[in-house]
Short mmCIF file of N, CA and C in Angstrom, two decimals:
data_model
loop_
_atom_site.label_atom_id
_atom_site.label_comp_id
_atom_site.label_asym_id
_atom_site.label_seq_id
_atom_site.Cartn_x
_atom_site.Cartn_y
_atom_site.Cartn_z
N UNK A 223 0.83 -1.19 0.00
CA UNK A 223 0.00 0.00 0.00
C UNK A 223 0.86 1.24 0.00
N UNK A 224 0.32 2.31 -0.49
CA UNK A 224 1.04 3.56 -0.60
C UNK A 224 0.58 4.53 0.47
N UNK A 225 1.53 5.15 1.14
CA UNK A 225 1.19 6.23 2.06
C UNK A 225 1.91 7.47 1.58
N UNK A 226 1.37 8.62 1.93
CA UNK A 226 1.94 9.85 1.41
C UNK A 226 1.61 11.02 2.32
N UNK A 227 2.39 12.08 2.23
CA UNK A 227 1.98 13.30 2.91
C UNK A 227 1.11 14.09 1.93
N UNK A 228 0.17 14.86 2.48
CA UNK A 228 -0.84 15.49 1.64
C UNK A 228 -0.30 16.62 0.77
N UNK A 229 0.92 17.11 1.03
CA UNK A 229 1.43 18.23 0.24
C UNK A 229 1.75 17.84 -1.20
N UNK A 230 2.06 16.57 -1.46
CA UNK A 230 2.38 16.14 -2.82
C UNK A 230 1.39 15.09 -3.32
N UNK A 231 0.18 15.13 -2.78
CA UNK A 231 -0.79 14.11 -3.16
C UNK A 231 -2.05 14.73 -3.76
N UNK A 232 -2.78 13.88 -4.44
CA UNK A 232 -4.06 14.24 -5.05
C UNK A 232 -5.15 13.46 -4.32
N UNK A 233 -6.26 14.09 -4.03
CA UNK A 233 -7.40 13.40 -3.42
C UNK A 233 -8.24 12.85 -4.58
N UNK A 234 -8.32 11.52 -4.68
CA UNK A 234 -8.89 10.86 -5.85
C UNK A 234 -10.03 9.91 -5.50
N UNK A 235 -10.91 9.71 -6.47
CA UNK A 235 -11.93 8.66 -6.37
C UNK A 235 -12.35 8.25 -7.77
N UNK A 236 -12.90 7.05 -7.87
CA UNK A 236 -13.43 6.53 -9.13
C UNK A 236 -14.95 6.58 -9.06
N UNK A 237 -15.57 7.06 -10.13
CA UNK A 237 -17.02 7.21 -10.11
C UNK A 237 -17.60 7.07 -11.50
N UNK A 238 -18.90 6.84 -11.52
CA UNK A 238 -19.66 6.87 -12.77
C UNK A 238 -20.34 8.23 -12.84
N UNK A 239 -20.21 8.93 -13.95
CA UNK A 239 -20.92 10.20 -14.07
C UNK A 239 -22.43 9.97 -14.10
N UNK A 240 -23.16 10.96 -13.62
CA UNK A 240 -24.62 10.90 -13.65
C UNK A 240 -25.10 11.72 -14.84
N UNK A 241 -26.02 11.16 -15.60
CA UNK A 241 -26.59 11.86 -16.75
C UNK A 241 -27.08 13.24 -16.32
N UNK A 242 -26.76 14.29 -17.09
CA UNK A 242 -27.17 15.65 -16.71
C UNK A 242 -28.68 15.80 -16.50
N UNK A 243 -29.49 15.08 -17.27
CA UNK A 243 -30.94 15.17 -17.08
C UNK A 243 -31.35 14.60 -15.72
N UNK A 244 -30.79 13.45 -15.34
CA UNK A 244 -31.09 12.87 -14.03
C UNK A 244 -30.59 13.78 -12.92
N UNK A 245 -29.38 14.33 -13.07
CA UNK A 245 -28.85 15.26 -12.07
C UNK A 245 -29.79 16.44 -11.88
N UNK A 246 -30.28 16.99 -12.98
CA UNK A 246 -31.19 18.13 -12.91
C UNK A 246 -32.51 17.74 -12.24
N UNK A 247 -33.03 16.55 -12.55
CA UNK A 247 -34.28 16.10 -11.93
C UNK A 247 -34.11 15.93 -10.42
N UNK A 248 -33.01 15.32 -10.01
CA UNK A 248 -32.74 15.13 -8.58
C UNK A 248 -32.59 16.47 -7.88
N UNK A 249 -31.85 17.38 -8.51
CA UNK A 249 -31.64 18.70 -7.92
C UNK A 249 -32.96 19.47 -7.82
N UNK A 250 -33.77 19.45 -8.87
CA UNK A 250 -35.05 20.15 -8.85
C UNK A 250 -35.96 19.60 -7.76
N UNK A 251 -35.97 18.29 -7.59
CA UNK A 251 -36.78 17.67 -6.54
C UNK A 251 -36.31 18.11 -5.16
N UNK A 252 -35.00 18.21 -5.01
CA UNK A 252 -34.44 18.67 -3.73
C UNK A 252 -34.85 20.12 -3.45
N UNK A 253 -34.78 20.96 -4.45
CA UNK A 253 -35.16 22.38 -4.28
C UNK A 253 -36.62 22.48 -3.87
N UNK A 254 -37.48 21.71 -4.52
CA UNK A 254 -38.92 21.73 -4.20
C UNK A 254 -39.17 21.25 -2.77
N UNK A 255 -38.40 20.26 -2.31
CA UNK A 255 -38.61 19.65 -0.99
C UNK A 255 -37.84 20.34 0.13
N UNK A 256 -37.03 21.30 -0.19
CA UNK A 256 -36.10 21.89 0.78
C UNK A 256 -36.78 22.40 2.05
N UNK A 257 -37.97 22.98 1.93
CA UNK A 257 -38.66 23.52 3.11
C UNK A 257 -39.09 22.43 4.08
N UNK A 258 -39.18 21.19 3.61
CA UNK A 258 -39.60 20.08 4.46
C UNK A 258 -38.41 19.32 5.05
N UNK A 259 -37.21 19.78 4.77
CA UNK A 259 -36.00 19.09 5.21
C UNK A 259 -35.22 19.94 6.20
N UNK A 260 -34.40 19.30 7.05
CA UNK A 260 -33.50 20.07 7.90
C UNK A 260 -32.52 20.88 7.03
N UNK A 261 -31.86 21.86 7.63
CA UNK A 261 -30.92 22.71 6.89
C UNK A 261 -29.86 21.84 6.20
N UNK A 262 -29.63 22.14 4.93
CA UNK A 262 -28.68 21.34 4.15
C UNK A 262 -27.99 22.20 3.10
N UNK A 263 -26.89 21.65 2.58
CA UNK A 263 -26.14 22.29 1.50
C UNK A 263 -26.20 21.35 0.29
N UNK A 264 -26.95 21.74 -0.76
CA UNK A 264 -27.06 20.87 -1.94
C UNK A 264 -25.72 20.68 -2.64
N UNK A 265 -25.56 19.51 -3.22
CA UNK A 265 -24.40 19.22 -4.06
C UNK A 265 -24.67 19.87 -5.42
N UNK A 266 -23.71 20.61 -5.97
CA UNK A 266 -23.92 21.17 -7.31
C UNK A 266 -24.20 20.07 -8.33
N UNK A 267 -25.07 20.37 -9.27
CA UNK A 267 -25.43 19.39 -10.30
C UNK A 267 -24.18 18.84 -10.99
N UNK A 268 -23.20 19.68 -11.22
CA UNK A 268 -21.97 19.25 -11.91
C UNK A 268 -21.12 18.31 -11.07
N UNK A 269 -21.38 18.21 -9.77
CA UNK A 269 -20.61 17.32 -8.90
C UNK A 269 -21.31 15.98 -8.65
N UNK A 270 -22.52 15.79 -9.14
CA UNK A 270 -23.24 14.54 -8.86
C UNK A 270 -22.58 13.38 -9.60
N UNK A 271 -22.39 12.29 -8.87
CA UNK A 271 -21.73 11.11 -9.41
C UNK A 271 -22.10 9.90 -8.55
N UNK A 272 -21.79 8.73 -9.04
CA UNK A 272 -21.96 7.49 -8.30
C UNK A 272 -20.56 6.98 -7.97
N UNK A 273 -20.16 7.08 -6.71
CA UNK A 273 -18.81 6.64 -6.33
C UNK A 273 -18.70 5.13 -6.47
N UNK A 274 -17.66 4.69 -7.17
CA UNK A 274 -17.38 3.27 -7.33
C UNK A 274 -16.27 2.82 -6.39
N UNK A 275 -15.32 3.70 -6.12
CA UNK A 275 -14.22 3.39 -5.20
C UNK A 275 -13.57 4.69 -4.75
N UNK A 276 -13.36 4.81 -3.45
CA UNK A 276 -12.67 5.97 -2.91
C UNK A 276 -11.19 5.62 -2.81
N UNK A 277 -10.35 6.46 -3.36
CA UNK A 277 -8.91 6.24 -3.33
C UNK A 277 -8.27 7.03 -2.21
N UNK A 278 -8.69 8.27 -2.02
CA UNK A 278 -8.12 9.12 -0.98
C UNK A 278 -6.88 9.83 -1.50
N UNK A 279 -6.00 10.22 -0.59
CA UNK A 279 -4.78 10.92 -0.98
C UNK A 279 -3.83 9.94 -1.66
N UNK A 280 -3.38 10.31 -2.84
CA UNK A 280 -2.51 9.44 -3.63
C UNK A 280 -1.34 10.27 -4.14
N UNK A 281 -0.12 9.72 -4.07
CA UNK A 281 1.06 10.49 -4.50
C UNK A 281 0.97 10.90 -5.97
N UNK A 282 1.09 12.18 -6.20
CA UNK A 282 0.99 12.70 -7.57
C UNK A 282 2.02 12.05 -8.50
N UNK A 283 3.24 11.81 -7.99
CA UNK A 283 4.30 11.25 -8.83
C UNK A 283 4.03 9.79 -9.20
N UNK A 284 3.11 9.10 -8.52
CA UNK A 284 2.81 7.70 -8.84
C UNK A 284 1.56 7.53 -9.70
N UNK A 285 0.91 8.63 -10.02
CA UNK A 285 -0.32 8.55 -10.81
C UNK A 285 -0.06 7.91 -12.17
N UNK A 286 0.89 8.44 -12.93
CA UNK A 286 1.19 7.93 -14.27
C UNK A 286 1.90 6.58 -14.24
N UNK A 287 2.74 6.36 -13.22
CA UNK A 287 3.55 5.14 -13.16
C UNK A 287 2.78 3.93 -12.67
N UNK A 288 1.87 4.12 -11.72
CA UNK A 288 1.25 2.99 -11.04
C UNK A 288 -0.26 2.94 -11.20
N UNK A 289 -0.94 3.99 -10.78
CA UNK A 289 -2.40 3.95 -10.72
C UNK A 289 -3.06 3.85 -12.09
N UNK A 290 -2.72 4.74 -13.01
CA UNK A 290 -3.38 4.72 -14.32
C UNK A 290 -3.13 3.42 -15.09
N UNK A 291 -1.89 2.89 -15.13
CA UNK A 291 -1.71 1.61 -15.82
C UNK A 291 -2.51 0.46 -15.18
N UNK A 292 -2.58 0.43 -13.86
CA UNK A 292 -3.34 -0.63 -13.18
C UNK A 292 -4.82 -0.55 -13.53
N UNK A 293 -5.36 0.66 -13.52
CA UNK A 293 -6.77 0.83 -13.87
C UNK A 293 -7.03 0.52 -15.34
N UNK A 294 -6.14 0.96 -16.21
CA UNK A 294 -6.28 0.69 -17.64
C UNK A 294 -6.36 -0.81 -17.90
N UNK A 295 -5.46 -1.56 -17.28
CA UNK A 295 -5.44 -3.00 -17.48
C UNK A 295 -6.71 -3.65 -16.91
N UNK A 296 -7.10 -3.25 -15.72
CA UNK A 296 -8.26 -3.86 -15.07
C UNK A 296 -9.56 -3.58 -15.82
N UNK A 297 -9.69 -2.38 -16.37
CA UNK A 297 -10.96 -1.99 -16.98
C UNK A 297 -11.11 -2.43 -18.44
N UNK A 298 -10.08 -3.06 -19.01
CA UNK A 298 -10.17 -3.51 -20.40
C UNK A 298 -11.33 -4.47 -20.64
N UNK A 299 -11.58 -5.33 -19.68
CA UNK A 299 -12.63 -6.35 -19.85
C UNK A 299 -13.88 -6.05 -19.02
N UNK A 300 -13.93 -4.90 -18.37
CA UNK A 300 -15.09 -4.58 -17.52
C UNK A 300 -16.33 -4.36 -18.37
N UNK A 301 -17.46 -4.75 -17.82
CA UNK A 301 -18.74 -4.64 -18.51
C UNK A 301 -19.58 -3.51 -17.91
N UNK A 302 -20.45 -2.91 -18.71
CA UNK A 302 -21.37 -1.90 -18.16
C UNK A 302 -22.31 -2.52 -17.13
N UNK A 303 -22.84 -1.68 -16.29
CA UNK A 303 -23.79 -2.12 -15.27
C UNK A 303 -24.89 -1.09 -15.08
N UNK A 304 -25.65 -1.28 -14.01
CA UNK A 304 -26.77 -0.37 -13.71
C UNK A 304 -26.94 -0.29 -12.20
N UNK A 305 -27.49 0.85 -11.80
CA UNK A 305 -28.01 0.98 -10.45
C UNK A 305 -29.50 1.21 -10.60
N UNK A 306 -30.27 0.46 -9.85
CA UNK A 306 -31.71 0.63 -9.84
C UNK A 306 -32.04 1.50 -8.64
N UNK A 307 -32.10 2.82 -8.89
CA UNK A 307 -32.40 3.74 -7.80
C UNK A 307 -33.78 3.41 -7.24
N UNK A 308 -33.89 3.43 -5.91
CA UNK A 308 -35.16 3.06 -5.30
C UNK A 308 -35.70 4.09 -4.32
N UNK A 309 -34.79 4.95 -3.76
CA UNK A 309 -35.27 5.89 -2.75
C UNK A 309 -34.29 7.03 -2.54
N UNK A 310 -34.83 8.13 -2.03
CA UNK A 310 -34.02 9.23 -1.51
C UNK A 310 -34.11 9.10 0.00
N UNK A 311 -32.96 9.06 0.68
CA UNK A 311 -32.95 8.78 2.11
C UNK A 311 -31.73 9.40 2.77
N UNK A 312 -31.69 9.29 4.09
CA UNK A 312 -30.52 9.74 4.85
C UNK A 312 -29.40 8.72 4.74
N UNK A 313 -28.19 9.20 4.84
CA UNK A 313 -27.01 8.33 4.70
C UNK A 313 -25.96 8.78 5.70
N UNK A 314 -25.27 7.93 6.41
CA UNK A 314 -25.23 6.49 6.22
C UNK A 314 -26.43 5.74 6.81
N UNK A 315 -27.14 6.37 7.77
CA UNK A 315 -28.36 5.76 8.31
C UNK A 315 -29.42 6.85 8.43
N UNK A 316 -30.67 6.45 8.30
CA UNK A 316 -31.76 7.43 8.38
C UNK A 316 -31.78 8.14 9.72
N UNK A 317 -31.36 7.44 10.80
CA UNK A 317 -31.41 8.06 12.13
C UNK A 317 -30.12 8.79 12.51
N UNK A 318 -29.12 8.75 11.68
CA UNK A 318 -27.87 9.50 11.91
C UNK A 318 -27.33 9.98 10.57
N UNK A 319 -28.15 10.68 9.86
CA UNK A 319 -27.81 11.07 8.49
C UNK A 319 -26.89 12.29 8.47
N UNK A 320 -25.84 12.18 7.67
CA UNK A 320 -24.99 13.34 7.39
C UNK A 320 -25.26 13.86 5.97
N UNK A 321 -25.88 12.99 5.16
CA UNK A 321 -26.15 13.34 3.75
C UNK A 321 -27.55 12.88 3.36
N UNK A 322 -28.05 13.49 2.32
CA UNK A 322 -29.27 13.04 1.66
C UNK A 322 -28.84 12.45 0.33
N UNK A 323 -29.25 11.21 0.06
CA UNK A 323 -28.77 10.51 -1.13
C UNK A 323 -29.91 9.85 -1.90
N UNK A 324 -29.69 9.62 -3.18
CA UNK A 324 -30.52 8.73 -3.98
C UNK A 324 -29.80 7.39 -3.97
N UNK A 325 -30.43 6.40 -3.38
CA UNK A 325 -29.78 5.11 -3.14
C UNK A 325 -30.45 4.03 -3.97
N UNK A 326 -29.67 3.03 -4.36
CA UNK A 326 -30.24 1.98 -5.17
C UNK A 326 -29.53 0.65 -5.04
N UNK A 327 -30.00 -0.29 -5.83
CA UNK A 327 -29.44 -1.64 -5.86
C UNK A 327 -28.60 -1.80 -7.12
N UNK A 328 -27.41 -2.38 -6.99
CA UNK A 328 -26.55 -2.58 -8.16
C UNK A 328 -26.95 -3.83 -8.94
N UNK A 329 -26.73 -3.76 -10.25
CA UNK A 329 -26.89 -4.96 -11.08
C UNK A 329 -25.70 -5.88 -10.79
N UNK A 330 -25.81 -7.17 -11.15
CA UNK A 330 -24.67 -8.07 -10.94
C UNK A 330 -23.39 -7.58 -11.62
N UNK A 331 -23.49 -7.02 -12.82
CA UNK A 331 -22.27 -6.55 -13.49
C UNK A 331 -21.68 -5.33 -12.79
N UNK A 332 -22.52 -4.50 -12.17
CA UNK A 332 -21.98 -3.36 -11.41
C UNK A 332 -21.29 -3.85 -10.14
N UNK A 333 -21.84 -4.86 -9.49
CA UNK A 333 -21.15 -5.45 -8.33
C UNK A 333 -19.80 -6.02 -8.75
N UNK A 334 -19.76 -6.68 -9.90
CA UNK A 334 -18.49 -7.21 -10.40
C UNK A 334 -17.49 -6.09 -10.66
N UNK A 335 -17.96 -4.98 -11.23
CA UNK A 335 -17.09 -3.83 -11.48
C UNK A 335 -16.55 -3.28 -10.18
N UNK A 336 -17.41 -3.12 -9.20
CA UNK A 336 -16.97 -2.60 -7.89
C UNK A 336 -15.91 -3.52 -7.28
N UNK A 337 -16.17 -4.82 -7.33
CA UNK A 337 -15.22 -5.80 -6.79
C UNK A 337 -13.89 -5.75 -7.55
N UNK A 338 -13.95 -5.65 -8.87
CA UNK A 338 -12.74 -5.55 -9.69
C UNK A 338 -11.92 -4.33 -9.30
N UNK A 339 -12.58 -3.19 -9.12
CA UNK A 339 -11.86 -1.97 -8.73
C UNK A 339 -11.23 -2.12 -7.35
N UNK A 340 -11.95 -2.74 -6.42
CA UNK A 340 -11.39 -2.94 -5.08
C UNK A 340 -10.16 -3.85 -5.13
N UNK A 341 -10.24 -4.91 -5.91
CA UNK A 341 -9.10 -5.82 -6.05
C UNK A 341 -7.91 -5.11 -6.69
N UNK A 342 -8.17 -4.29 -7.68
CA UNK A 342 -7.11 -3.56 -8.37
C UNK A 342 -6.45 -2.55 -7.45
N UNK A 343 -7.25 -1.85 -6.66
CA UNK A 343 -6.72 -0.79 -5.80
C UNK A 343 -6.08 -1.30 -4.51
N UNK A 344 -6.51 -2.44 -4.01
CA UNK A 344 -6.06 -2.92 -2.70
C UNK A 344 -4.54 -2.91 -2.52
N UNK A 345 -3.76 -3.38 -3.49
CA UNK A 345 -2.31 -3.39 -3.26
C UNK A 345 -1.63 -2.03 -3.43
N UNK A 346 -2.34 -1.04 -3.98
CA UNK A 346 -1.64 0.21 -4.31
C UNK A 346 -2.19 1.45 -3.61
N UNK A 347 -3.31 1.33 -2.89
CA UNK A 347 -3.85 2.50 -2.18
C UNK A 347 -4.34 2.10 -0.79
N UNK A 348 -4.49 3.10 0.05
CA UNK A 348 -5.08 2.90 1.38
C UNK A 348 -6.56 3.20 1.28
N UNK A 349 -7.39 2.16 1.28
CA UNK A 349 -8.84 2.37 1.24
C UNK A 349 -9.56 1.27 2.01
N UNK A 350 -9.26 1.12 3.31
CA UNK A 350 -9.84 0.00 4.05
C UNK A 350 -11.36 0.03 4.14
N UNK A 351 -11.99 1.21 4.13
CA UNK A 351 -13.44 1.28 4.25
C UNK A 351 -14.15 0.67 3.06
N UNK A 352 -13.50 0.62 1.91
CA UNK A 352 -14.14 0.07 0.71
C UNK A 352 -13.86 -1.41 0.52
N UNK A 353 -12.95 -1.96 1.29
CA UNK A 353 -12.54 -3.35 1.06
C UNK A 353 -13.37 -4.35 1.85
N UNK A 354 -14.39 -3.90 2.55
CA UNK A 354 -15.22 -4.80 3.34
C UNK A 354 -16.36 -5.32 2.47
N UNK A 355 -16.42 -6.63 2.26
CA UNK A 355 -17.48 -7.18 1.41
C UNK A 355 -18.87 -6.83 1.95
N UNK A 356 -19.77 -6.48 1.04
CA UNK A 356 -21.15 -6.22 1.42
C UNK A 356 -21.43 -4.84 1.98
N UNK A 357 -20.42 -4.00 2.14
CA UNK A 357 -20.65 -2.68 2.73
C UNK A 357 -20.94 -1.60 1.70
N UNK A 358 -20.70 -1.86 0.44
CA UNK A 358 -20.91 -0.83 -0.58
C UNK A 358 -22.40 -0.65 -0.83
N UNK A 359 -22.87 0.58 -0.69
CA UNK A 359 -24.26 0.94 -0.96
C UNK A 359 -24.26 2.01 -2.04
N UNK A 360 -24.51 1.63 -3.28
CA UNK A 360 -24.46 2.61 -4.37
C UNK A 360 -25.44 3.76 -4.12
N UNK A 361 -24.93 4.98 -4.27
CA UNK A 361 -25.79 6.15 -4.04
C UNK A 361 -25.20 7.38 -4.74
N UNK A 362 -26.07 8.35 -4.94
CA UNK A 362 -25.68 9.66 -5.46
C UNK A 362 -25.94 10.65 -4.34
N UNK A 363 -24.92 11.35 -3.87
CA UNK A 363 -25.12 12.34 -2.81
C UNK A 363 -25.79 13.57 -3.41
N UNK A 364 -26.91 13.96 -2.80
CA UNK A 364 -27.69 15.10 -3.26
C UNK A 364 -27.42 16.35 -2.44
N UNK A 365 -27.16 16.15 -1.13
CA UNK A 365 -26.94 17.29 -0.23
C UNK A 365 -26.28 16.79 1.04
N UNK A 366 -25.65 17.71 1.74
CA UNK A 366 -25.07 17.43 3.06
C UNK A 366 -25.85 18.23 4.09
N UNK A 367 -26.24 17.57 5.17
CA UNK A 367 -26.94 18.27 6.24
C UNK A 367 -25.95 19.14 6.99
N UNK A 368 -26.38 20.34 7.36
CA UNK A 368 -25.51 21.24 8.11
C UNK A 368 -25.29 20.71 9.52
N UNK A 369 -26.30 20.04 10.08
CA UNK A 369 -26.22 19.35 11.37
C UNK A 369 -26.95 18.03 11.23
N UNK A 370 -26.61 17.06 12.07
CA UNK A 370 -27.32 15.79 12.04
C UNK A 370 -28.78 16.05 12.40
N UNK A 371 -29.72 15.64 11.55
CA UNK A 371 -31.14 15.88 11.85
C UNK A 371 -31.55 15.22 13.17
N UNK A 372 -32.43 15.89 13.92
CA UNK A 372 -32.91 15.35 15.19
C UNK A 372 -33.77 14.11 14.96
N UNK A 373 -34.60 14.14 13.93
CA UNK A 373 -35.48 13.02 13.63
C UNK A 373 -34.90 12.22 12.46
N UNK A 374 -35.20 10.92 12.41
CA UNK A 374 -34.75 10.13 11.26
C UNK A 374 -35.28 10.71 9.95
N UNK A 375 -34.48 10.60 8.92
CA UNK A 375 -34.89 11.05 7.59
C UNK A 375 -35.82 9.99 7.00
N UNK A 376 -37.01 10.41 6.62
CA UNK A 376 -37.99 9.49 6.05
C UNK A 376 -37.65 9.27 4.58
N UNK A 377 -37.50 8.01 4.21
CA UNK A 377 -37.17 7.68 2.81
C UNK A 377 -38.35 7.99 1.90
N UNK A 378 -38.03 8.51 0.73
CA UNK A 378 -39.03 8.83 -0.30
C UNK A 378 -38.70 7.98 -1.52
N UNK A 379 -39.69 7.27 -2.07
CA UNK A 379 -39.40 6.46 -3.26
C UNK A 379 -38.88 7.31 -4.42
N UNK A 380 -37.89 6.77 -5.12
CA UNK A 380 -37.38 7.37 -6.36
C UNK A 380 -36.95 6.20 -7.23
N UNK A 381 -37.79 5.84 -8.17
CA UNK A 381 -37.53 4.66 -8.99
C UNK A 381 -37.03 5.08 -10.37
N UNK A 382 -35.77 4.75 -10.61
CA UNK A 382 -35.16 5.10 -11.89
C UNK A 382 -33.89 4.27 -12.06
N UNK A 383 -33.56 3.96 -13.30
CA UNK A 383 -32.32 3.25 -13.59
C UNK A 383 -31.22 4.24 -13.92
N UNK A 384 -30.04 3.96 -13.43
CA UNK A 384 -28.85 4.74 -13.77
C UNK A 384 -27.88 3.81 -14.48
N UNK A 385 -27.75 3.92 -15.81
CA UNK A 385 -26.78 3.09 -16.52
C UNK A 385 -25.36 3.52 -16.15
N UNK A 386 -24.47 2.55 -16.03
CA UNK A 386 -23.06 2.82 -15.75
C UNK A 386 -22.26 2.24 -16.91
N UNK A 387 -21.83 3.13 -17.81
CA UNK A 387 -21.09 2.70 -18.99
C UNK A 387 -19.72 3.37 -19.08
N UNK A 388 -19.36 4.10 -18.04
CA UNK A 388 -18.09 4.82 -18.02
C UNK A 388 -17.59 4.90 -16.58
N UNK A 389 -16.28 4.77 -16.42
CA UNK A 389 -15.62 4.97 -15.13
C UNK A 389 -14.70 6.16 -15.29
N UNK A 390 -14.78 7.09 -14.35
CA UNK A 390 -13.97 8.31 -14.40
C UNK A 390 -13.12 8.39 -13.14
N UNK A 391 -11.85 8.71 -13.32
CA UNK A 391 -10.97 9.02 -12.19
C UNK A 391 -11.07 10.52 -11.95
N UNK A 392 -11.59 10.87 -10.78
CA UNK A 392 -11.77 12.28 -10.42
C UNK A 392 -10.77 12.72 -9.37
N UNK A 393 -10.39 13.97 -9.48
CA UNK A 393 -9.61 14.64 -8.44
C UNK A 393 -10.56 15.59 -7.73
N UNK A 394 -10.53 15.58 -6.41
CA UNK A 394 -11.34 16.48 -5.61
C UNK A 394 -10.48 17.65 -5.18
N UNK A 395 -10.85 18.85 -5.62
CA UNK A 395 -10.14 20.08 -5.25
C UNK A 395 -11.01 20.84 -4.26
N UNK A 396 -10.47 21.14 -3.09
CA UNK A 396 -11.21 21.88 -2.08
C UNK A 396 -11.10 23.37 -2.37
N UNK A 397 -12.26 24.04 -2.39
CA UNK A 397 -12.30 25.48 -2.58
C UNK A 397 -13.11 26.10 -1.44
N UNK A 398 -13.14 27.41 -1.38
CA UNK A 398 -13.92 28.08 -0.33
C UNK A 398 -15.42 27.86 -0.51
N UNK A 399 -15.83 27.44 -1.70
CA UNK A 399 -17.25 27.18 -1.97
C UNK A 399 -17.58 25.70 -1.93
N UNK A 400 -16.65 24.87 -1.49
CA UNK A 400 -16.87 23.43 -1.45
C UNK A 400 -16.00 22.72 -2.47
N UNK A 401 -16.12 21.40 -2.54
CA UNK A 401 -15.27 20.65 -3.46
C UNK A 401 -15.67 20.86 -4.92
N UNK A 402 -14.66 20.82 -5.77
CA UNK A 402 -14.86 20.84 -7.22
C UNK A 402 -14.17 19.59 -7.76
N UNK A 403 -14.88 18.83 -8.58
CA UNK A 403 -14.34 17.58 -9.09
C UNK A 403 -13.82 17.77 -10.51
N UNK A 404 -12.61 17.30 -10.73
CA UNK A 404 -11.94 17.41 -12.02
C UNK A 404 -11.69 16.01 -12.57
N UNK A 405 -12.20 15.72 -13.75
CA UNK A 405 -11.97 14.42 -14.38
C UNK A 405 -10.54 14.37 -14.90
N UNK A 406 -9.79 13.35 -14.45
CA UNK A 406 -8.41 13.18 -14.90
C UNK A 406 -8.29 12.16 -16.02
N UNK A 407 -9.14 11.13 -15.99
CA UNK A 407 -9.08 10.05 -16.99
C UNK A 407 -10.44 9.37 -16.99
N UNK A 408 -10.86 8.87 -18.14
CA UNK A 408 -12.11 8.11 -18.18
C UNK A 408 -11.93 6.87 -19.06
N UNK A 409 -12.72 5.86 -18.75
CA UNK A 409 -12.70 4.60 -19.49
C UNK A 409 -14.13 4.22 -19.84
N UNK A 410 -14.38 3.93 -21.10
CA UNK A 410 -15.69 3.42 -21.52
C UNK A 410 -15.73 1.93 -21.26
N UNK A 411 -16.89 1.45 -20.82
CA UNK A 411 -17.06 0.02 -20.55
C UNK A 411 -17.74 -0.62 -21.75
N UNK A 412 -17.25 -1.79 -22.15
CA UNK A 412 -17.78 -2.48 -23.34
C UNK A 412 -18.97 -3.34 -23.01
#
């Protein structure tokens, strides 16, 4: 595994982009419902994504030498998948929510993709939270609560399919207005 100091590292994650129309629909629904929710900070439409694997801080000098070649090789045979969105709810738990998310069930091929990425990343990055079997809950973060809500967040049905046909390596840049995600590399799934 690789460890690094944050001064020469990039904060990275792998994700599937969310279709702009779906992002806009989710955002519009959030705006309409905002008065019925605890205080929150919406995620910008341009930042909406489905996280496939969190990498964390990664040495910038090893990006081209180690990470990109490993991902390129692993993703050559990866297949497209889907998430069957089923609800908007609190995350990680309705009774201790820090975020509001659109959550769903992965297709078998999406589970295989997630597992493939975890296997590929395990020897080269520090990501213990993602390496636990059965803990991955596919979701799109819609907003972050300013404080943990006093009452559990009541789930609202949201039934829609999210096709996953691309994997993007994103860099998270922290700004005074929140994170901005920059796509560094993308791979189409066959």
